[in-house]
Amino acid sequence: MAPPNIKLNSGYLMPQVGFGLWKVDNATCADTVYNAIKTGYRLFDGACDYGNEKEAGEGVARAIKDGLVKREDLFIVSKLWNSFHDKDQVEPIAKKQLADWAIDYFDLFIVHFPVALKYVAPEVRYPPGWTFSEEDGIQLSNATIQETWTAMEGLVEKGLTKSIGISNFQGSLILDLLRYAKIRPATLQIEHHPYLVQPTLVELAKSEGIAVTAYSSFGPQSFRELEWEKATGTPLLFDHPTVVALSKKHNKTPAQVLLRWATQRGLAVIPKSNSQHRLEQNLNVTDFDLEPQELEAISALNRNLRFNNPTDVRSSNLLTESS
């Protein structure tokens, strides 16, 4: 069964369940995307910083060539990296990313972090990561969010993307952006799991008509793969007694319970898996309901525990990977 859609404030429909491309290996990315399309996924969440957009595009192209889908059946998301926030760099890098995907437009293009870094030319290093150079380390740019957002609006006007959004923004930044935005952000993508519920931020976004997409829905799981100390010292949500009990009660996997906790509350999710069985399970997370007290029990696990902190730009963790 295909997942339901969320109606964006831009007028477009976005699948509520998609496939996240963070940490998908380049060697297998094309086959992974192709297989995910074959399984029924239609939304793919990518980014310049993931370094696998060419391979993801190859998977999409093969699926279209084989008649599995048409381009208009897919919802392709990518993100503006921090070192391209200067207004003159936004359109050129968006065009490069489109060329990497081998498509004419994005369905959604997102400001990845509210952190502007000094420009690094793609021919020098791509993806550029967090540092300007090995010698100079992290170098901040003077580009304001307003400058960047105005350039993002230009992408919509030129047909390079249908919608634009934001990621890793907090409430005060969102309220400031809405003061000058001619095109409102269609989505807000945030780290969101039972250890980091962020109810005030989610409610603010919803009240402003901004759809919320959760990443790292399984909490420390994604970050344990990177051997981040904070994650390795945190109990897995898959093993939490509350989640395990609900999994057994509903005859669903712990992953499905966690994803349903998000989707039933109106959020979109973008899990990934290399397992065909889990690919199918993760897609089918809107065909059962948790009871109100069960949703509350999962939310009560909140620790305000953030694994991905965009303001800690000098963190060794962030220099390793970004979601």
mmCIF file of C-alpha atoms in Angstrom:
data_model
loop_
_atom_site.group_PDB
_atom_site.id
_atom_site.type_symbol
_atom_site.label_atom_id
_atom_site.label_comp_id
_atom_site.label_asym_id
_atom_site.label_seq_id
_atom_site.Cartn_x
_atom_site.Cartn_y
_atom_site.Cartn_z
ATOM 1 C CA MET A 1 0.000 0.000 0.000
ATOM 2 C CA ALA A 2 1.390 3.399 -0.999
ATOM 3 C CA PRO A 3 1.877 5.815 1.914
ATOM 4 C CA PRO A 4 -0.413 8.871 2.100
ATOM 5 C CA ASN A 5 0.657 12.301 0.913
ATOM 6 C CA ILE A 6 1.088 15.535 2.825
ATOM 7 C CA LYS A 7 -0.236 18.686 1.136
ATOM 8 C CA LEU A 8 2.490 21.331 1.234
ATOM 9 C CA ASN A 9 1.807 25.054 1.480
ATOM 10 C CA SER A 10 3.288 25.337 -2.023
ATOM 11 C CA GLY A 11 0.334 23.302 -3.307
ATOM 12 C CA TYR A 12 2.302 20.119 -4.065
ATOM 13 C CA LEU A 13 1.824 16.671 -2.555
ATOM 14 C CA MET A 14 4.732 15.062 -0.695
ATOM 15 C CA PRO A 15 4.774 11.359 0.242
ATOM 16 C CA GLN A 16 4.682 10.968 4.013
ATOM 17 C CA VAL A 17 7.175 8.102 3.951
ATOM 18 C CA GLY A 18 10.366 8.395 1.928
ATOM 19 C CA PHE A 19 13.850 6.946 1.670
ATOM 20 C CA GLY A 20 16.792 8.814 3.221
ATOM 21 C CA LEU A 21 20.096 8.735 1.354
ATOM 22 C CA TRP A 22 22.372 9.783 4.234
ATOM 23 C CA LYS A 23 25.169 7.219 4.652
ATOM 24 C CA VAL A 24 24.112 5.158 1.626
ATOM 25 C CA ASP A 25 27.352 3.803 0.177
ATOM 26 C CA ASN A 26 28.323 5.055 -3.278
ATOM 27 C CA ALA A 27 29.074 1.540 -4.522
ATOM 28 C CA THR A 28 25.523 0.367 -3.824
ATOM 29 C CA CYS A 29 23.544 3.618 -4.028
ATOM 30 C CA ALA A 30 22.238 3.222 -7.598
ATOM 31 C CA ASP A 31 21.018 -0.320 -6.935
ATOM 32 C CA THR A 32 19.566 0.736 -3.580
ATOM 33 C CA VAL A 33 17.548 3.561 -5.136
ATOM 34 C CA TYR A 34 16.388 1.365 -8.004
ATOM 35 C CA ASN A 35 15.291 -1.354 -5.603
ATOM 36 C CA ALA A 36 13.545 1.147 -3.332
ATOM 37 C CA ILE A 37 11.560 2.461 -6.307
ATOM 38 C CA LYS A 38 10.671 -1.100 -7.233
ATOM 39 C CA THR A 39 9.516 -1.649 -3.636
ATOM 40 C CA GLY A 40 7.228 1.384 -3.798
ATOM 41 C CA TYR A 41 9.223 4.346 -2.490
ATOM 42 C CA ARG A 42 8.626 7.588 -4.347
ATOM 43 C CA LEU A 43 10.365 10.199 -2.178
ATOM 44 C CA PHE A 44 14.163 10.243 -2.006
ATOM 45 C CA ASP A 45 15.892 12.601 0.401
ATOM 46 C CA GLY A 46 19.389 13.506 -0.772
ATOM 47 C CA ALA A 47 21.976 16.239 -0.252
ATOM 48 C CA CYS A 48 25.187 17.599 -1.685
ATOM 49 C CA ASP A 49 26.947 16.636 1.541
ATOM 50 C CA TYR A 50 25.993 12.965 1.226
ATOM 51 C CA GLY A 51 28.290 12.663 -1.777
ATOM 52 C CA ASN A 52 26.102 10.125 -3.600
ATOM 53 C CA GLU A 53 23.777 12.209 -5.766
ATOM 54 C CA LYS A 54 25.232 10.984 -9.066
ATOM 55 C CA GLU A 55 24.720 7.379 -8.032
ATOM 56 C CA ALA A 56 21.210 8.104 -6.745
ATOM 57 C CA GLY A 57 20.425 9.719 -10.098
ATOM 58 C CA GLU A 58 21.670 6.628 -11.901
ATOM 59 C CA GLY A 59 19.199 4.533 -9.933
ATOM 60 C CA VAL A 60 16.383 6.919 -10.806
ATOM 61 C CA ALA A 61 17.338 6.968 -14.493
ATOM 62 C CA ARG A 62 17.391 3.178 -14.660
ATOM 63 C CA ALA A 63 13.983 2.931 -13.007
ATOM 64 C CA ILE A 64 12.524 5.423 -15.483
ATOM 65 C CA LYS A 65 14.162 3.653 -18.433
ATOM 66 C CA ASP A 66 12.739 0.305 -17.276
ATOM 67 C CA GLY A 67 9.257 1.780 -17.022
ATOM 68 C CA LEU A 68 8.918 1.441 -13.240
ATOM 69 C CA VAL A 69 8.072 5.123 -12.849
ATOM 70 C CA LYS A 70 7.941 8.440 -14.654
ATOM 71 C CA ARG A 71 9.858 11.437 -13.368
ATOM 72 C CA GLU A 72 6.604 13.071 -12.239
ATOM 73 C CA ASP A 73 5.852 10.041 -10.058
ATOM 74 C CA LEU A 74 8.907 10.779 -7.915
ATOM 75 C CA PHE A 75 9.503 13.410 -5.246
ATOM 76 C CA ILE A 76 13.220 14.185 -5.187
ATOM 77 C CA VAL A 77 14.663 16.244 -2.361
ATOM 78 C CA SER A 78 18.117 17.766 -2.104
ATOM 79 C CA LYS A 79 19.820 20.336 0.074
ATOM 80 C CA LEU A 80 21.963 23.452 -0.153
ATOM 81 C CA TRP A 81 25.237 22.896 1.674
ATOM 82 C CA ASN A 82 26.623 25.469 4.105
ATOM 83 C CA SER A 83 29.497 26.652 1.915
ATOM 84 C CA PHE A 84 27.088 27.735 -0.850
ATOM 85 C CA HIS A 85 24.996 30.206 1.184
ATOM 86 C CA ASP A 86 26.389 33.300 -0.580
ATOM 87 C CA LYS A 87 23.643 34.531 -2.910
ATOM 88 C CA ASP A 88 25.770 34.163 -6.053
ATOM 89 C CA GLN A 89 26.534 30.512 -5.265
ATOM 90 C CA VAL A 90 23.013 29.181 -4.657
ATOM 91 C CA GLU A 91 21.840 28.857 -8.262
ATOM 92 C CA PRO A 92 25.114 27.463 -9.691
ATOM 93 C CA ILE A 93 25.328 24.711 -7.075
ATOM 94 C CA ALA A 94 21.647 23.850 -7.461
ATOM 95 C CA LYS A 95 22.253 23.417 -11.192
ATOM 96 C CA LYS A 96 25.284 21.224 -10.502
ATOM 97 C CA GLN A 97 23.252 19.047 -8.165
ATOM 98 C CA LEU A 98 20.480 18.744 -10.754
ATOM 99 C CA ALA A 99 23.105 17.688 -13.285
ATOM 100 C CA ASP A 100 24.418 15.090 -10.846
ATOM 101 C CA TRP A 101 20.913 13.687 -10.462
ATOM 102 C CA ALA A 102 20.392 14.034 -14.243
ATOM 103 C CA ILE A 103 17.015 15.725 -13.729
ATOM 104 C CA ASP A 104 15.577 19.116 -14.666
ATOM 105 C CA TYR A 105 14.069 20.125 -11.335
ATOM 106 C CA PHE A 106 13.910 19.210 -7.663
ATOM 107 C CA ASP A 107 10.575 18.721 -5.991
ATOM 108 C CA LEU A 108 12.028 20.206 -2.820
ATOM 109 C CA PHE A 109 15.328 22.000 -2.199
ATOM 110 C CA ILE A 110 16.265 22.643 1.426
ATOM 111 C CA VAL A 111 18.738 24.847 3.299
ATOM 112 C CA HIS A 112 20.650 22.056 5.054
ATOM 113 C CA PHE A 113 21.858 24.011 8.115
ATOM 114 C CA PRO A 114 21.435 27.606 9.315
ATOM 115 C CA VAL A 115 25.244 27.868 9.253
ATOM 116 C CA ALA A 116 27.000 29.786 6.458
ATOM 117 C CA LEU A 117 30.556 28.680 5.671
ATOM 118 C CA LYS A 118 33.174 30.205 3.406
ATOM 119 C CA TYR A 119 32.793 29.145 -0.231
ATOM 120 C CA VAL A 120 34.802 26.172 -1.479
ATOM 121 C CA ALA A 121 34.657 25.716 -5.247
ATOM 122 C CA PRO A 122 33.371 22.302 -6.376
ATOM 123 C CA GLU A 123 36.474 21.813 -8.505
ATOM 124 C CA VAL A 124 38.597 22.220 -5.370
ATOM 125 C CA ARG A 125 36.666 19.730 -3.210
ATOM 126 C CA TYR A 126 33.222 18.211 -3.528
ATOM 127 C CA PRO A 127 31.372 17.691 -1.389
ATOM 128 C CA PRO A 128 33.236 20.355 0.578
ATOM 129 C CA GLY A 129 32.381 19.243 4.120
ATOM 130 C CA TRP A 130 32.730 21.578 7.082
ATOM 131 C CA THR A 131 36.310 22.818 6.714
ATOM 132 C CA PHE A 132 37.622 25.441 4.329
ATOM 133 C CA SER A 133 40.970 23.696 4.181
ATOM 134 C CA GLU A 134 43.093 21.421 6.293
ATOM 135 C CA GLU A 135 45.212 24.368 7.354
ATOM 136 C CA ASP A 136 42.454 26.924 7.984
ATOM 137 C CA GLY A 137 39.781 24.650 9.428
ATOM 138 C CA ILE A 138 36.233 26.014 9.653
ATOM 139 C CA GLN A 139 35.771 29.479 8.135
ATOM 140 C CA LEU A 140 32.399 31.215 8.454
ATOM 141 C CA SER A 141 30.783 33.241 5.675
ATOM 142 C CA ASN A 142 29.043 36.581 6.206
ATOM 143 C CA ALA A 143 25.979 35.464 4.246
ATOM 144 C CA THR A 144 22.771 36.048 6.178
ATOM 145 C CA ILE A 145 19.849 33.663 6.136
ATOM 146 C CA GLN A 146 17.829 36.390 4.395
ATOM 147 C CA GLU A 147 20.399 36.604 1.604
ATOM 148 C CA THR A 148 20.400 32.847 1.179
ATOM 149 C CA TRP A 149 16.614 32.522 1.336
ATOM 150 C CA THR A 150 16.098 35.221 -1.298
ATOM 151 C CA ALA A 151 18.392 33.246 -3.605
ATOM 152 C CA MET A 152 16.441 30.076 -2.790
ATOM 153 C CA GLU A 153 13.244 31.844 -3.829
ATOM 154 C CA GLY A 154 14.925 32.580 -7.143
ATOM 155 C CA LEU A 155 15.266 28.827 -7.743
ATOM 156 C CA VAL A 156 11.498 28.468 -7.552
ATOM 157 C CA GLU A 157 10.964 31.409 -9.882
ATOM 158 C CA LYS A 158 13.341 29.844 -12.432
ATOM 159 C CA GLY A 159 11.740 26.394 -12.233
ATOM 160 C CA LEU A 160 14.785 24.684 -10.718
ATOM 161 C CA THR A 161 12.730 23.477 -7.752
ATOM 162 C CA LYS A 162 9.011 23.317 -7.056
ATOM 163 C CA SER A 163 9.259 23.939 -3.316
ATOM 164 C CA ILE A 164 11.890 25.170 -0.881
ATOM 165 C CA GLY A 165 12.385 24.297 2.750
ATOM 166 C CA ILE A 166 14.638 24.474 5.776
ATOM 167 C CA SER A 167 16.446 21.963 7.974
ATOM 168 C CA ASN A 168 17.876 22.099 11.488
ATOM 169 C CA PHE A 169 16.263 25.506 12.157
ATOM 170 C CA GLN A 170 14.913 26.398 15.583
ATOM 171 C CA GLY A 171 11.838 28.486 16.373
ATOM 172 C CA SER A 172 13.368 31.960 16.617
ATOM 173 C CA LEU A 173 15.123 31.555 13.262
ATOM 174 C CA ILE A 174 11.892 30.381 11.637
ATOM 175 C CA LEU A 175 9.946 33.349 12.979
ATOM 176 C CA ASP A 176 12.640 35.717 11.695
ATOM 177 C CA LEU A 177 12.677 34.080 8.250
ATOM 178 C CA LEU A 178 8.888 34.367 7.950
ATOM 179 C CA ARG A 179 9.144 38.157 8.372
ATOM 180 C CA TYR A 180 10.830 38.588 4.983
ATOM 181 C CA ALA A 181 10.087 35.398 3.052
ATOM 182 C CA LYS A 182 8.142 35.963 -0.152
ATOM 183 C CA ILE A 183 7.911 32.182 -0.512
ATOM 184 C CA ARG A 184 7.350 30.464 2.812
ATOM 185 C CA PRO A 185 9.303 27.305 3.594
ATOM 186 C CA ALA A 186 7.198 24.311 2.634
ATOM 187 C CA THR A 187 8.933 21.949 5.036
ATOM 188 C CA LEU A 188 11.091 21.866 8.146
ATOM 189 C CA GLN A 189 13.383 18.846 8.467
ATOM 190 C CA ILE A 190 14.597 18.134 12.001
ATOM 191 C CA GLU A 191 16.142 15.443 14.155
ATOM 192 C CA HIS A 192 13.062 13.929 15.767
ATOM 193 C CA HIS A 193 12.710 10.767 17.818
ATOM 194 C CA PRO A 194 11.368 9.825 21.269
ATOM 195 C CA TYR A 195 14.576 11.043 22.931
ATOM 196 C CA LEU A 196 14.154 14.448 21.178
ATOM 197 C CA VAL A 197 10.454 15.206 20.746
ATOM 198 C CA GLN A 198 10.658 19.027 20.356
ATOM 199 C CA PRO A 199 6.890 19.544 20.784
ATOM 200 C CA THR A 200 7.050 23.354 20.822
ATOM 201 C CA LEU A 201 9.026 23.492 17.581
ATOM 202 C CA VAL A 202 6.743 20.979 15.869
ATOM 203 C CA GLU A 203 3.649 22.914 16.944
ATOM 204 C CA LEU A 204 5.150 26.206 15.755
ATOM 205 C CA ALA A 205 5.858 24.743 12.317
ATOM 206 C CA LYS A 206 2.360 23.285 12.044
ATOM 207 C CA SER A 207 0.766 26.566 13.134
ATOM 208 C CA GLU A 208 2.639 28.324 10.329
ATOM 209 C CA GLY A 209 1.607 25.730 7.726
ATOM 210 C CA ILE A 210 5.087 24.218 7.471
ATOM 211 C CA ALA A 211 5.203 20.428 7.127
ATOM 212 C CA VAL A 212 7.689 18.680 9.415
ATOM 213 C CA THR A 213 9.947 15.833 8.281
ATOM 214 C CA ALA A 214 11.713 13.748 10.906
ATOM 215 C CA TYR A 215 15.208 12.417 10.334
ATOM 216 C CA SER A 216 17.034 9.932 12.569
ATOM 217 C CA SER A 217 13.672 8.520 13.646
ATOM 218 C CA PHE A 218 15.426 5.674 15.464
ATOM 219 C CA GLY A 219 17.436 7.997 17.714
ATOM 220 C CA PRO A 220 20.987 6.862 18.492
ATOM 221 C CA GLN A 221 20.951 4.063 15.891
ATOM 222 C CA SER A 222 22.128 6.206 12.967
ATOM 223 C CA PHE A 223 24.855 7.865 14.996
ATOM 224 C CA ARG A 224 26.147 4.656 16.563
ATOM 225 C CA GLU A 225 27.185 3.629 13.072
ATOM 226 C CA LEU A 226 29.517 6.649 13.139
ATOM 227 C CA GLU A 227 30.788 5.696 16.612
ATOM 228 C CA TRP A 228 29.680 8.991 18.141
ATOM 229 C CA GLU A 229 30.288 8.796 21.879
ATOM 230 C CA LYS A 230 26.939 10.321 22.861
ATOM 231 C CA ALA A 231 25.119 7.747 20.737
ATOM 232 C CA THR A 232 27.124 4.720 21.827
ATOM 233 C CA GLY A 233 26.345 5.561 25.441
ATOM 234 C CA THR A 234 22.598 5.880 24.856
ATOM 235 C CA PRO A 235 20.227 2.873 25.064
ATOM 236 C CA LEU A 236 18.737 1.851 21.731
ATOM 237 C CA LEU A 237 15.093 2.765 21.251
ATOM 238 C CA PHE A 238 14.574 -0.606 19.572
ATOM 239 C CA ASP A 239 15.277 -2.211 22.956
ATOM 240 C CA HIS A 240 13.297 0.179 25.151
ATOM 241 C CA PRO A 241 10.620 -1.696 27.142
ATOM 242 C CA THR A 242 7.878 0.747 26.105
ATOM 243 C CA VAL A 243 8.660 0.334 22.414
ATOM 244 C CA VAL A 244 9.125 -3.439 22.685
ATOM 245 C CA ALA A 245 5.788 -3.848 24.484
ATOM 246 C CA LEU A 246 3.918 -1.869 21.834
ATOM 247 C CA SER A 247 5.716 -3.792 19.111
ATOM 248 C CA LYS A 248 4.442 -7.073 20.534
ATOM 249 C CA LYS A 249 0.932 -5.729 21.136
ATOM 250 C CA HIS A 250 0.489 -4.484 17.563
ATOM 251 C CA ASN A 251 2.502 -7.293 15.951
ATOM 252 C CA LYS A 252 4.832 -4.754 14.386
ATOM 253 C CA THR A 253 8.591 -4.252 14.565
ATOM 254 C CA PRO A 254 10.025 -1.644 16.962
ATOM 255 C CA ALA A 255 11.049 0.375 13.881
ATOM 256 C CA GLN A 256 7.460 0.380 12.607
ATOM 257 C CA VAL A 257 6.188 1.507 16.011
ATOM 258 C CA LEU A 258 8.680 4.405 16.077
ATOM 259 C CA LEU A 259 7.814 5.460 12.532
ATOM 260 C CA ARG A 260 4.078 5.229 13.240
ATOM 261 C CA TRP A 261 4.533 7.376 16.354
ATOM 262 C CA ALA A 262 5.799 10.093 14.000
ATOM 263 C CA THR A 263 3.450 9.612 11.031
ATOM 264 C CA GLN A 264 0.326 9.349 13.181
ATOM 265 C CA ARG A 265 1.215 12.745 14.639
ATOM 266 C CA GLY A 266 1.393 14.209 11.116
ATOM 267 C CA LEU A 267 5.155 14.140 10.488
ATOM 268 C CA ALA A 268 6.869 12.748 7.409
ATOM 269 C CA VAL A 269 9.699 10.218 7.848
ATOM 270 C CA ILE A 270 12.718 9.234 5.734
ATOM 271 C CA PRO A 271 14.186 5.980 7.058
ATOM 272 C CA LYS A 272 16.687 3.910 5.126
ATOM 273 C CA SER A 273 17.601 0.235 5.092
ATOM 274 C CA ASN A 274 19.754 -2.115 3.069
ATOM 275 C CA SER A 275 17.430 -5.020 3.859
ATOM 276 C CA GLN A 276 14.599 -5.736 1.433
ATOM 277 C CA HIS A 277 12.401 -6.985 4.254
ATOM 278 C CA ARG A 278 12.928 -3.833 6.326
ATOM 279 C CA LEU A 279 12.482 -1.666 3.220
ATOM 280 C CA GLU A 280 8.979 -3.069 2.906
ATOM 281 C CA GLN A 281 8.278 -2.804 6.623
ATOM 282 C CA ASN A 282 9.415 0.824 6.833
ATOM 283 C CA LEU A 283 7.148 1.759 3.945
ATOM 284 C CA ASN A 284 4.098 0.220 5.584
ATOM 285 C CA VAL A 285 3.805 2.335 8.705
ATOM 286 C CA THR A 286 0.457 4.040 8.122
ATOM 287 C CA ASP A 287 -1.792 0.955 8.080
ATOM 288 C CA PHE A 288 -2.217 0.699 11.863
ATOM 289 C CA ASP A 289 -2.874 3.157 14.686
ATOM 290 C CA LEU A 290 -1.424 3.566 18.144
ATOM 291 C CA GLU A 291 -3.850 4.535 20.883
ATOM 292 C CA PRO A 292 -3.604 8.102 22.273
ATOM 293 C CA GLN A 293 -2.089 6.882 25.534
ATOM 294 C CA GLU A 294 0.453 4.841 23.569
ATOM 295 C CA LEU A 295 1.540 7.912 21.604
ATOM 296 C CA GLU A 296 1.899 9.750 24.905
ATOM 297 C CA ALA A 297 3.903 6.907 26.437
ATOM 298 C CA ILE A 298 6.436 7.072 23.610
ATOM 299 C CA SER A 299 6.605 10.880 23.793
ATOM 300 C CA ALA A 300 7.271 10.561 27.525
ATOM 301 C CA LEU A 301 10.653 9.001 26.688
ATOM 302 C CA ASN A 302 11.865 12.496 25.771
ATOM 303 C CA ARG A 303 15.319 13.397 27.120
ATOM 304 C CA ASN A 304 15.873 16.522 24.994
ATOM 305 C CA LEU A 305 18.832 14.539 23.702
ATOM 306 C CA ARG A 306 20.173 15.936 20.434
ATOM 307 C CA PHE A 307 22.819 13.989 18.535
ATOM 308 C CA ASN A 308 23.226 16.404 15.603
ATOM 309 C CA ASN A 309 23.896 19.954 16.779
ATOM 310 C CA PRO A 310 24.382 22.404 13.869
ATOM 311 C CA THR A 311 25.611 25.246 16.077
ATOM 312 C CA ASP A 312 28.490 23.166 17.416
ATOM 313 C CA VAL A 313 30.414 23.735 14.198
ATOM 314 C CA ARG A 314 33.735 22.822 15.729
ATOM 315 C CA SER A 315 32.549 19.447 16.976
ATOM 316 C CA SER A 316 34.673 16.555 15.750
ATOM 317 C CA ASN A 317 31.406 14.653 15.202
ATOM 318 C CA LEU A 318 30.088 17.205 12.749
ATOM 319 C CA LEU A 319 33.363 17.156 10.894
ATOM 320 C CA THR A 320 32.759 13.438 10.291
ATOM 321 C CA GLU A 321 29.219 13.368 8.960
ATOM 322 C CA SER A 322 26.060 15.472 8.679
ATOM 323 C CA SER A 323 22.441 14.443 8.355
#
